[in-house]
């Protein structure tokens, strides 16, 4: 009930024949059910993937060209190859570089783009403008040219789905809408009044399909395939882990990646198109009690029966009804709640999300993926270059450690400065570390005699970080300030040894706690001229 209308609708979004969408619900679903470790994740064409696929393929061929469909098969097999590479080299972690902000913006942009395309079908008008903003302006200008019957069918489908979801949530609203609207088209002969219908659909099961493309075509399709795989991994693994935690069973992320690979091989070789993870269908199946992959196997069987015996009944299915079903589904892709949350809790990530959203609408999904990834990395490096730090001071008699900026009334131990660096000391933040230490030493009153680096938050030091640390130690020696360290883990101690920094620090000035460092400072009665 979910797969038939949505797979047909998403095939249209991608610019592909109806049968391609139905074939994607046969062997691919069976393959995923066998190889997936998730009991509930539903595989299938997705709105975001369909939009990305369609916008990518149109650069190489028009949808009416047979080559267009061959390229769709090729990109599906290319996705499978990438998934297998990710599985073999355990590269699934790369999907983590697409942050929530980037995903929210990117998916919302795709959702808006798909929704706009479905509104055109619901209105029954064609738009020739290139670019999302131009399309919207032309759509508004042609609103009075809309076909009344087409609009009624599209809006009526949305109303039926929404109404049934409220009064009878277990009833498949999409299927009911399709049946009702197809019957209306048949009884009232609306196909003769300007209502577009699917038309004749070939019956029968798919056969082995080898894409008729060249090696150069695979190379050209690689960026789009990488984008599709990135979205699938980021969304699919997240959804799989979420439901596994809720239902109390383990999920093997690497096996899920392998499962996506096998699924896309099955799709590419049997006339289907790129398969991802469907969060909406997974949620729908979970809400009615599904706790295994058996519904996917049953669904594949039902679709096979439809392809063998009931394709004639689909001929009068109105495209506006499919557009209404897809529009209702893709509204969930527009992450309004996530964007509002980002605006409230982290304004910088909100603007990253908006930049990704606008990139998709203005430059297209492929450019949007590249910009989204770059913005994610830039935002990561920006935060890594300015990690949280704290100035700690020993309070005489109590030996408590407080953040001086938050507790100005605390009396620090004169001449002692304890500085905590809460991040790995690596190339993005090495200059920040050097500058902050220099500023602290130069502005401290009374003058610093001992500088203690609290290394509890440091779990790695790269070559650039080691150079920064050596430069800092030399600077402190130049100012006759003794350098010491506390809370040094064994891995960091080994790195200090590897970088030949231990002679500059000396073991006697490496302490387990800040308390020990404070006591050592007070017992030695150190004076600047001695240093």
Coordinates of C-alpha atoms in Angstrom, one line a residue:
X1 CA 0.0 0.0 0.0
X2 CA 2.9 2.4 0.6
X3 CA 5.4 1.0 -1.9
X4 CA 3.3 1.0 -5.1
X5 CA 2.2 4.7 -5.0
X6 CA 5.4 6.0 -3.6
X7 CA 7.7 4.0 -5.9
X8 CA 5.8 5.1 -8.9
X9 CA 5.8 8.7 -7.7
X10 CA 9.5 8.7 -6.9
X11 CA 10.3 7.2 -10.3
X12 CA 8.4 10.2 -11.9
X13 CA 10.4 12.6 -9.7
X14 CA 13.6 11.0 -11.1
X15 CA 12.2 11.2 -14.6
X16 CA 12.1 7.4 -15.1
X17 CA 9.4 5.1 -16.4
X18 CA 6.8 3.8 -14.0
X19 CA 8.1 0.2 -14.3
X20 CA 11.5 1.2 -13.0
X21 CA 9.9 2.3 -9.7
X22 CA 7.9 -1.0 -9.4
X23 CA 10.9 -3.1 -10.3
X24 CA 12.8 -1.4 -7.4
X25 CA 10.3 -3.0 -5.0
X26 CA 11.1 -6.6 -6.0
X27 CA 14.5 -8.2 -5.8
X28 CA 16.1 -5.2 -4.1
X29 CA 13.7 -5.5 -1.1
X30 CA 14.4 -9.2 -0.9
X31 CA 18.1 -8.7 -1.0
X32 CA 18.0 -6.0 1.8
X33 CA 15.8 -8.2 3.9
X34 CA 18.4 -11.0 3.7
X35 CA 21.6 -9.0 4.3
X36 CA 20.4 -6.3 6.7
X37 CA 20.9 -6.6 10.4
X38 CA 18.2 -4.1 11.1
X39 CA 14.8 -5.7 11.8
X40 CA 12.8 -2.6 10.8
X41 CA 14.7 -0.4 8.4
X42 CA 12.8 -0.3 5.1
X43 CA 14.9 0.0 1.9
X44 CA 13.6 1.7 -1.2
X45 CA 13.6 4.7 -3.4
X46 CA 13.6 7.9 -1.4
X47 CA 12.5 11.5 -2.2
X48 CA 15.9 13.0 -1.6
X49 CA 17.7 10.3 -3.7
X50 CA 15.1 10.5 -6.5
X51 CA 15.5 14.3 -6.7
X52 CA 19.3 14.1 -6.7
X53 CA 19.2 11.3 -9.3
X54 CA 16.9 13.3 -11.6
X55 CA 18.8 16.5 -11.4
X56 CA 22.1 14.6 -12.0
X57 CA 20.9 12.6 -15.0
X58 CA 19.3 15.6 -16.8
X59 CA 22.8 17.0 -17.4
X60 CA 23.6 14.0 -19.6
X61 CA 20.3 13.2 -21.3
X62 CA 16.6 14.2 -21.4
X63 CA 14.1 11.9 -19.7
X64 CA 12.5 10.8 -23.0
X65 CA 15.8 9.6 -24.3
X66 CA 16.4 5.8 -23.7
X67 CA 19.9 6.6 -22.7
X68 CA 18.5 8.4 -19.7
X69 CA 17.2 5.2 -18.2
X70 CA 20.5 3.3 -19.0
X71 CA 22.4 6.0 -17.1
X72 CA 20.0 5.5 -14.2
X73 CA 20.9 1.8 -14.1
X74 CA 24.6 2.6 -14.4
X75 CA 24.5 5.1 -11.5
X76 CA 22.7 2.4 -9.4
X77 CA 25.5 -0.1 -10.0
X78 CA 28.1 2.6 -9.3
X79 CA 26.4 3.2 -6.0
X80 CA 26.6 -0.5 -5.2
X81 CA 30.4 -0.5 -6.0
X82 CA 30.9 2.5 -3.7
X83 CA 29.0 0.8 -0.9
X84 CA 31.1 -2.3 -1.3
X85 CA 34.3 -0.1 -1.1
X86 CA 32.9 1.5 2.1
X87 CA 32.2 -1.9 3.5
X88 CA 35.6 -3.4 2.6
X89 CA 37.6 -0.5 4.0
X90 CA 35.2 0.3 6.8
X91 CA 34.7 3.9 5.6
X92 CA 31.1 4.3 6.8
X93 CA 32.4 6.9 9.3
X94 CA 32.8 9.4 6.4
X95 CA 29.1 9.9 6.5
X96 CA 29.6 11.4 10.0
X97 CA 31.2 14.4 8.3
X98 CA 27.7 15.4 7.2
X99 CA 26.5 17.1 10.4
X100 CA 22.9 17.5 11.5
X101 CA 22.9 21.1 10.4
X102 CA 24.2 20.2 6.9
X103 CA 21.8 17.3 6.5
X104 CA 18.9 19.5 7.7
X105 CA 19.7 22.2 5.2
X106 CA 20.5 19.9 2.3
X107 CA 17.4 17.6 2.8
X108 CA 15.1 20.6 3.3
X109 CA 16.4 22.1 0.1
X110 CA 15.7 18.8 -1.8
X111 CA 12.3 18.6 -0.1
X112 CA 11.3 22.1 -1.3
X113 CA 12.5 21.4 -4.8
X114 CA 10.5 18.1 -5.0
X115 CA 7.5 19.8 -3.5
X116 CA 7.6 22.5 -6.1
X117 CA 7.8 19.9 -8.9
X118 CA 4.7 18.1 -7.5
X119 CA 2.8 21.3 -7.2
X120 CA 3.3 21.8 -11.0
X121 CA 1.8 18.4 -11.6
X122 CA -1.1 19.1 -9.2
X123 CA -1.9 22.3 -11.1
X124 CA -1.5 20.5 -14.5
X125 CA 0.8 23.2 -16.0
X126 CA 4.2 23.1 -17.5
X127 CA 7.0 25.5 -16.5
X128 CA 9.9 26.2 -18.9
X129 CA 12.0 28.4 -16.6
X130 CA 15.4 27.2 -15.4
X131 CA 16.3 27.5 -11.7
X132 CA 14.0 27.1 -8.7
X133 CA 13.3 30.8 -8.1
X134 CA 12.4 31.4 -11.7
X135 CA 10.2 28.3 -11.7
X136 CA 8.3 29.6 -8.7
X137 CA 7.8 33.0 -10.3
X138 CA 6.5 31.4 -13.5
X139 CA 4.3 29.0 -11.5
X140 CA 2.7 31.9 -9.7
X141 CA 2.2 33.8 -12.9
X142 CA 0.5 30.8 -14.6
X143 CA -1.7 29.9 -11.6
X144 CA -5.0 30.8 -13.4
X145 CA -4.1 28.4 -16.2
X146 CA -4.4 25.4 -13.9
X147 CA -6.7 22.6 -14.8
X148 CA -9.6 22.5 -12.3
X149 CA -10.0 18.7 -12.4
X150 CA -6.3 18.1 -12.0
X151 CA -6.1 20.4 -9.0
X152 CA -9.2 18.8 -7.4
X153 CA -7.6 15.3 -7.8
X154 CA -4.3 16.4 -6.4
X155 CA -5.7 18.3 -3.4
X156 CA -8.3 15.7 -2.8
X157 CA -5.6 13.0 -2.5
X158 CA -3.8 15.1 0.1
X159 CA -7.0 15.6 2.0
X160 CA -7.8 11.9 2.0
X161 CA -4.4 11.0 3.3
X162 CA -4.4 13.6 6.0
X163 CA -8.0 12.8 7.1
X164 CA -7.4 9.0 7.3
X165 CA -4.1 9.6 9.2
X166 CA -6.1 11.4 11.8
X167 CA -9.3 9.3 12.1
X168 CA -7.9 5.9 11.0
X169 CA -4.1 5.9 11.2
X170 CA -3.7 2.2 10.3
X171 CA -5.6 2.6 7.0
X172 CA -3.2 3.1 4.1
X173 CA -4.3 6.6 3.0
X174 CA -2.1 6.7 -0.1
X175 CA -3.6 3.5 -1.5
X176 CA -7.2 4.7 -0.7
X177 CA -6.5 8.0 -2.4
X178 CA -5.2 6.2 -5.5
X179 CA -8.2 3.9 -5.7
X180 CA -10.8 6.7 -5.2
X181 CA -9.2 9.1 -7.7
X182 CA -8.6 6.4 -10.3
X183 CA -12.3 5.4 -10.0
X184 CA -13.4 9.1 -10.4
X185 CA -11.2 9.4 -13.5
X186 CA -12.8 6.3 -15.0
X187 CA -16.4 7.1 -14.1
X188 CA -16.3 10.8 -15.1
X189 CA -13.9 10.3 -18.1
X190 CA -11.6 13.0 -16.7
X191 CA -8.7 11.7 -18.8
X192 CA -10.6 13.3 -21.7
X193 CA -10.8 16.6 -19.8
X194 CA -7.2 17.4 -19.5
X195 CA -6.3 15.1 -16.5
X196 CA -3.0 13.3 -17.1
X197 CA -2.9 9.5 -16.4
X198 CA -0.2 6.9 -16.3
X199 CA -1.3 5.2 -19.4
X200 CA -0.4 1.7 -20.5
X201 CA 2.1 -0.1 -18.2
X202 CA 3.9 -3.2 -19.5
X203 CA 3.0 -6.3 -17.5
X204 CA 5.5 -9.0 -16.3
X205 CA 8.5 -9.4 -14.1
X206 CA 11.9 -7.7 -14.8
X207 CA 14.6 -9.5 -16.7
X208 CA 18.4 -9.2 -16.4
X209 CA 19.5 -5.7 -17.5
X210 CA 23.0 -4.7 -18.4
X211 CA 23.4 -0.9 -18.7
X212 CA 24.5 0.1 -22.2
X213 CA 27.0 2.8 -21.2
X214 CA 30.7 3.5 -21.5
X215 CA 33.4 3.7 -18.9
X216 CA 33.5 7.5 -19.4
X217 CA 29.8 7.6 -18.4
X218 CA 30.7 5.9 -15.1
X219 CA 33.4 8.5 -14.4
X220 CA 30.9 11.4 -15.1
X221 CA 28.3 9.8 -12.8
X222 CA 30.8 9.3 -9.9
X223 CA 30.1 12.6 -8.1
X224 CA 26.3 12.0 -8.1
X225 CA 26.8 8.4 -7.0
X226 CA 29.0 9.6 -4.1
X227 CA 26.4 12.1 -3.1
X228 CA 23.6 9.5 -3.1
X229 CA 25.8 7.1 -1.1
X230 CA 26.6 9.8 1.4
X231 CA 23.0 10.7 2.0
X232 CA 22.0 7.0 2.2
X233 CA 24.7 6.2 4.8
X234 CA 24.0 9.3 6.9
X235 CA 20.2 8.8 7.0
X236 CA 20.1 5.0 6.8
X237 CA 22.6 4.2 9.6
X238 CA 21.1 6.9 11.8
X239 CA 17.5 5.5 11.4
X240 CA 18.7 1.9 11.8
X241 CA 20.6 2.7 15.1
X242 CA 17.7 4.7 16.4
X243 CA 15.2 1.9 16.0
X244 CA 17.7 -0.7 17.2
X245 CA 18.2 1.3 20.5
X246 CA 14.4 1.6 20.9
X247 CA 13.7 -2.1 20.4
X248 CA 16.8 -3.4 22.1
X249 CA 18.8 -5.3 19.5
X250 CA 22.3 -4.8 17.9
X251 CA 22.9 -3.4 14.5
X252 CA 26.2 -4.0 12.5
X253 CA 26.8 -0.7 10.6
X254 CA 29.3 -2.4 8.3
X255 CA 26.8 -5.1 7.4
X256 CA 24.2 -2.5 6.7
X257 CA 26.6 -0.8 4.2
X258 CA 27.1 -4.3 2.6
X259 CA 23.4 -4.7 2.5
X260 CA 22.9 -1.4 0.6
X261 CA 25.6 -2.6 -1.8
X262 CA 23.8 -5.9 -2.6
X263 CA 20.4 -4.1 -2.8
X264 CA 21.7 -1.7 -5.4
X265 CA 23.3 -4.5 -7.4
X266 CA 19.9 -6.2 -7.5
X267 CA 18.2 -2.9 -8.5
X268 CA 20.7 -2.0 -11.2
X269 CA 20.6 -5.5 -12.8
X270 CA 16.8 -5.9 -12.8
X271 CA 15.7 -2.5 -14.1
X272 CA 15.4 -0.6 -10.8
X273 CA 17.0 2.6 -9.7
X274 CA 19.1 3.8 -6.7
X275 CA 17.9 2.3 -3.4
X276 CA 18.3 4.1 -0.1
X277 CA 16.7 4.0 3.3
X278 CA 13.1 5.2 3.7
X279 CA 12.7 6.9 7.1
X280 CA 9.0 7.5 6.4
X281 CA 8.2 3.9 5.5
X282 CA 10.3 2.6 8.4
X283 CA 8.3 4.8 10.8
X284 CA 5.0 3.7 9.3
X285 CA 5.9 0.0 9.6
X286 CA 7.1 0.4 13.1
X287 CA 3.9 2.2 14.1
X288 CA 1.8 -0.8 13.1
X289 CA 3.9 -3.3 15.0
X290 CA 6.5 -4.5 12.4
X291 CA 9.5 -6.0 14.2
X292 CA 11.2 -7.9 11.3
X293 CA 11.9 -7.8 7.6
X294 CA 9.0 -10.1 6.7
X295 CA 6.8 -7.2 5.6
X296 CA 9.4 -6.2 3.0
X297 CA 9.3 -9.8 1.6
X298 CA 5.5 -9.8 1.6
X299 CA 5.5 -6.4 -0.1
X300 CA 7.8 -7.6 -2.8
X301 CA 5.5 -10.5 -3.4
X302 CA 2.4 -8.3 -3.7
X303 CA 4.2 -6.0 -6.2
X304 CA 5.1 -9.0 -8.3
X305 CA 1.4 -10.0 -8.4
X306 CA 0.4 -6.5 -9.4
X307 CA 3.0 -6.5 -12.2
X308 CA 1.8 -9.9 -13.5
X309 CA -2.0 -9.4 -13.3
X310 CA -3.1 -5.8 -12.5
X311 CA -1.1 -3.4 -14.6
X312 CA -4.2 -2.6 -16.7
X313 CA -5.9 -1.3 -13.5
X314 CA -3.1 1.2 -13.1
X315 CA -3.5 2.7 -16.6
X316 CA -6.1 5.3 -15.5
X317 CA -4.2 6.3 -12.4
X318 CA -4.0 10.1 -12.4
X319 CA -0.6 11.7 -12.2
X320 CA -2.0 14.5 -10.0
X321 CA -3.0 11.9 -7.4
X322 CA 0.6 10.5 -7.4
X323 CA 1.8 14.1 -7.1
X324 CA -0.4 14.7 -4.1
X325 CA 0.9 11.5 -2.4
X326 CA 4.5 12.4 -3.1
X327 CA 3.9 16.0 -1.9
X328 CA 2.4 14.8 1.3
X329 CA 5.4 12.5 1.8
X330 CA 8.1 15.1 1.0
X331 CA 6.7 17.8 3.3
X332 CA 8.4 15.8 6.1
X333 CA 11.7 16.4 4.4
X334 CA 11.5 20.1 5.1
X335 CA 13.1 20.1 8.6
X336 CA 11.3 23.2 10.0
X337 CA 11.6 21.9 13.6
X338 CA 15.3 21.1 13.2
X339 CA 16.0 24.5 11.7
X340 CA 14.1 26.2 14.6
X341 CA 16.1 24.2 17.1
X342 CA 19.4 25.2 15.5
X343 CA 18.4 28.8 15.5
X344 CA 17.7 28.7 19.2
X345 CA 20.6 26.6 20.4
X346 CA 23.5 27.2 17.9
X347 CA 23.1 30.2 15.6
X348 CA 26.3 29.4 13.6
X349 CA 25.0 25.9 12.6
X350 CA 21.6 27.4 11.7
X351 CA 23.3 29.6 9.1
X352 CA 25.3 26.7 7.8
X353 CA 22.0 24.8 7.3
X354 CA 20.4 27.8 5.5
X355 CA 23.5 28.1 3.2
X356 CA 23.1 24.4 2.3
X357 CA 19.4 24.9 1.6
X358 CA 19.9 27.9 -0.6
X359 CA 22.8 26.1 -2.4
X360 CA 20.5 23.3 -3.4
X361 CA 17.8 25.6 -4.7
X362 CA 20.1 28.0 -6.5
X363 CA 23.0 25.8 -7.7
X364 CA 21.3 22.3 -7.7
X365 CA 21.7 19.2 -5.5
X366 CA 25.1 18.2 -6.8
X367 CA 26.7 21.5 -6.1
X368 CA 24.7 21.6 -2.9
X369 CA 26.3 18.4 -1.7
X370 CA 29.8 19.7 -2.4
X371 CA 29.1 23.0 -0.6
X372 CA 27.4 21.2 2.3
X373 CA 30.4 19.0 2.8
X374 CA 32.8 21.9 2.6
X375 CA 30.7 24.0 5.0
X376 CA 30.6 21.1 7.4
X377 CA 34.4 20.7 7.3
X378 CA 35.0 24.5 7.6
X379 CA 32.6 24.7 10.6
X380 CA 34.4 21.7 12.2
X381 CA 37.8 23.3 11.7
X382 CA 36.5 26.7 12.9
X383 CA 35.4 25.1 16.2
X384 CA 38.6 22.9 16.4
X385 CA 40.7 26.1 16.0
X386 CA 39.2 27.7 19.1
X387 CA 38.6 24.9 21.7
X388 CA 37.3 25.6 25.2
X389 CA 40.0 26.5 27.7
X390 CA 40.1 27.5 31.3
X391 CA 42.5 29.3 33.7
X392 CA 42.6 27.5 37.0
X393 CA 44.0 28.9 40.3
X394 CA 44.8 27.2 43.6
X395 CA 43.0 28.7 46.6
X396 CA 45.3 28.7 49.7
X397 CA 44.2 26.4 52.5
X398 CA 41.6 24.6 50.4
X399 CA 43.4 23.6 47.3
X400 CA 40.3 23.8 45.3
X401 CA 40.5 24.6 41.6
X402 CA 38.2 27.1 40.1
X403 CA 37.8 29.0 36.9
X404 CA 39.2 32.4 37.7
X405 CA 37.0 34.3 35.2
X406 CA 33.9 32.8 36.9
X407 CA 35.0 33.2 40.5
X408 CA 36.9 36.5 40.6
X409 CA 36.7 36.6 44.4
X410 CA 38.9 33.5 44.7
X411 CA 42.4 34.3 45.9
X412 CA 44.9 32.6 43.5
X413 CA 48.3 31.2 44.6
X414 CA 50.7 34.1 43.8
X415 CA 53.0 33.2 40.9
X416 CA 51.2 30.0 39.9
X417 CA 49.0 29.8 36.8
X418 CA 47.3 26.5 35.9
X419 CA 45.9 26.4 32.3
X420 CA 43.6 23.7 31.0
X421 CA 43.4 23.0 27.3
X422 CA 40.3 21.0 26.6
X423 CA 41.1 19.5 23.1
X424 CA 43.7 17.7 21.2
X425 CA 46.7 19.9 20.4
X426 CA 46.7 19.7 16.6
X427 CA 47.3 21.9 13.6
X428 CA 43.9 23.8 13.6
X429 CA 44.4 25.1 17.2
X430 CA 48.2 25.2 17.5
X431 CA 48.5 29.0 16.9
X432 CA 45.5 29.6 19.2
X433 CA 47.3 27.7 22.0
X434 CA 50.6 29.6 21.5
X435 CA 48.8 33.0 21.4
X436 CA 46.6 32.4 24.4
X437 CA 49.5 31.2 26.6
X438 CA 51.6 34.2 25.5
X439 CA 48.7 36.6 26.4
X440 CA 48.2 35.0 29.8
X441 CA 51.8 35.2 30.7
X442 CA 52.2 38.8 29.6
X443 CA 49.1 40.1 31.3
X444 CA 49.2 38.1 34.5
X445 CA 49.5 40.1 37.8
X446 CA 51.4 39.2 39.9
X447 CA 54.0 37.8 37.4
X448 CA 53.9 34.1 36.7
X449 CA 56.6 32.0 38.2
X450 CA 55.2 28.6 37.4
X451 CA 53.0 27.7 34.4
X452 CA 51.2 24.4 34.7
X453 CA 49.5 22.8 31.7
X454 CA 46.5 20.7 32.7
X455 CA 46.6 18.0 30.0
X456 CA 43.5 16.1 31.1
X457 CA 41.6 17.2 27.9
X458 CA 44.5 16.6 25.5
X459 CA 44.2 13.1 23.9
X460 CA 46.5 13.7 20.9
X461 CA 49.4 15.9 19.8
X462 CA 50.4 16.1 16.1
X463 CA 53.6 17.4 14.7
X464 CA 52.3 21.0 14.4
X465 CA 51.0 20.8 18.0
X466 CA 54.4 19.5 19.2
X467 CA 56.1 22.5 17.6
X468 CA 53.6 24.8 19.2
X469 CA 54.3 23.2 22.6
X470 CA 58.1 23.5 22.1
X471 CA 57.7 27.1 21.1
X472 CA 55.6 27.8 24.2
X473 CA 58.2 26.1 26.5
X474 CA 61.0 28.2 25.0
X475 CA 58.9 31.3 25.4
X476 CA 58.3 30.5 29.1
X477 CA 62.0 29.8 29.6
X478 CA 62.8 33.2 28.0
X479 CA 60.6 34.8 30.7
X480 CA 62.2 32.7 33.4
X481 CA 59.0 30.8 34.0
X482 CA 59.1 27.1 35.0
X483 CA 56.9 24.9 32.8
X484 CA 55.1 21.8 34.4
X485 CA 52.3 19.5 33.3
X486 CA 49.6 17.6 35.1
X487 CA 47.1 14.7 34.3
X488 CA 49.3 13.5 31.4
X489 CA 48.0 10.2 30.0
X490 CA 50.3 7.4 29.0
X491 CA 49.6 7.9 25.2
X492 CA 50.4 11.6 25.6
X493 CA 53.6 10.8 27.6
X494 CA 54.7 8.6 24.8
X495 CA 54.1 11.3 22.2
X496 CA 56.1 13.8 24.3
X497 CA 58.9 11.2 24.3
X498 CA 58.6 10.7 20.5
X499 CA 58.7 14.5 19.8
X500 CA 61.8 14.8 22.1
X501 CA 60.0 17.2 24.4
X502 CA 60.7 15.4 27.7
X503 CA 64.2 17.0 28.1
X504 CA 62.5 20.4 28.0
X505 CA 59.9 19.4 30.7
X506 CA 61.8 16.9 32.9
X507 CA 59.9 14.1 34.7
X508 CA 60.1 15.8 38.1
X509 CA 57.8 18.5 36.7
X510 CA 55.1 16.1 35.5
X511 CA 52.5 15.7 38.2
X512 CA 49.4 13.5 38.6
X513 CA 47.1 16.2 39.8
X514 CA 46.9 20.0 40.0
X515 CA 47.0 19.7 43.8
X516 CA 50.5 18.1 43.7
X517 CA 51.7 20.8 41.3
X518 CA 50.4 23.5 43.7
X519 CA 52.0 21.9 46.7
X520 CA 55.3 21.5 44.9
X521 CA 55.3 25.2 43.9
X522 CA 54.6 26.3 47.5
X523 CA 57.3 24.1 49.1
X524 CA 60.1 25.2 46.8
X525 CA 59.8 29.0 47.5
X526 CA 61.0 29.7 43.9
X527 CA 62.2 33.2 43.0
X528 CA 62.5 34.6 39.5
X529 CA 66.3 35.3 39.8
X530 CA 66.9 31.6 40.5
X531 CA 65.0 30.6 37.4

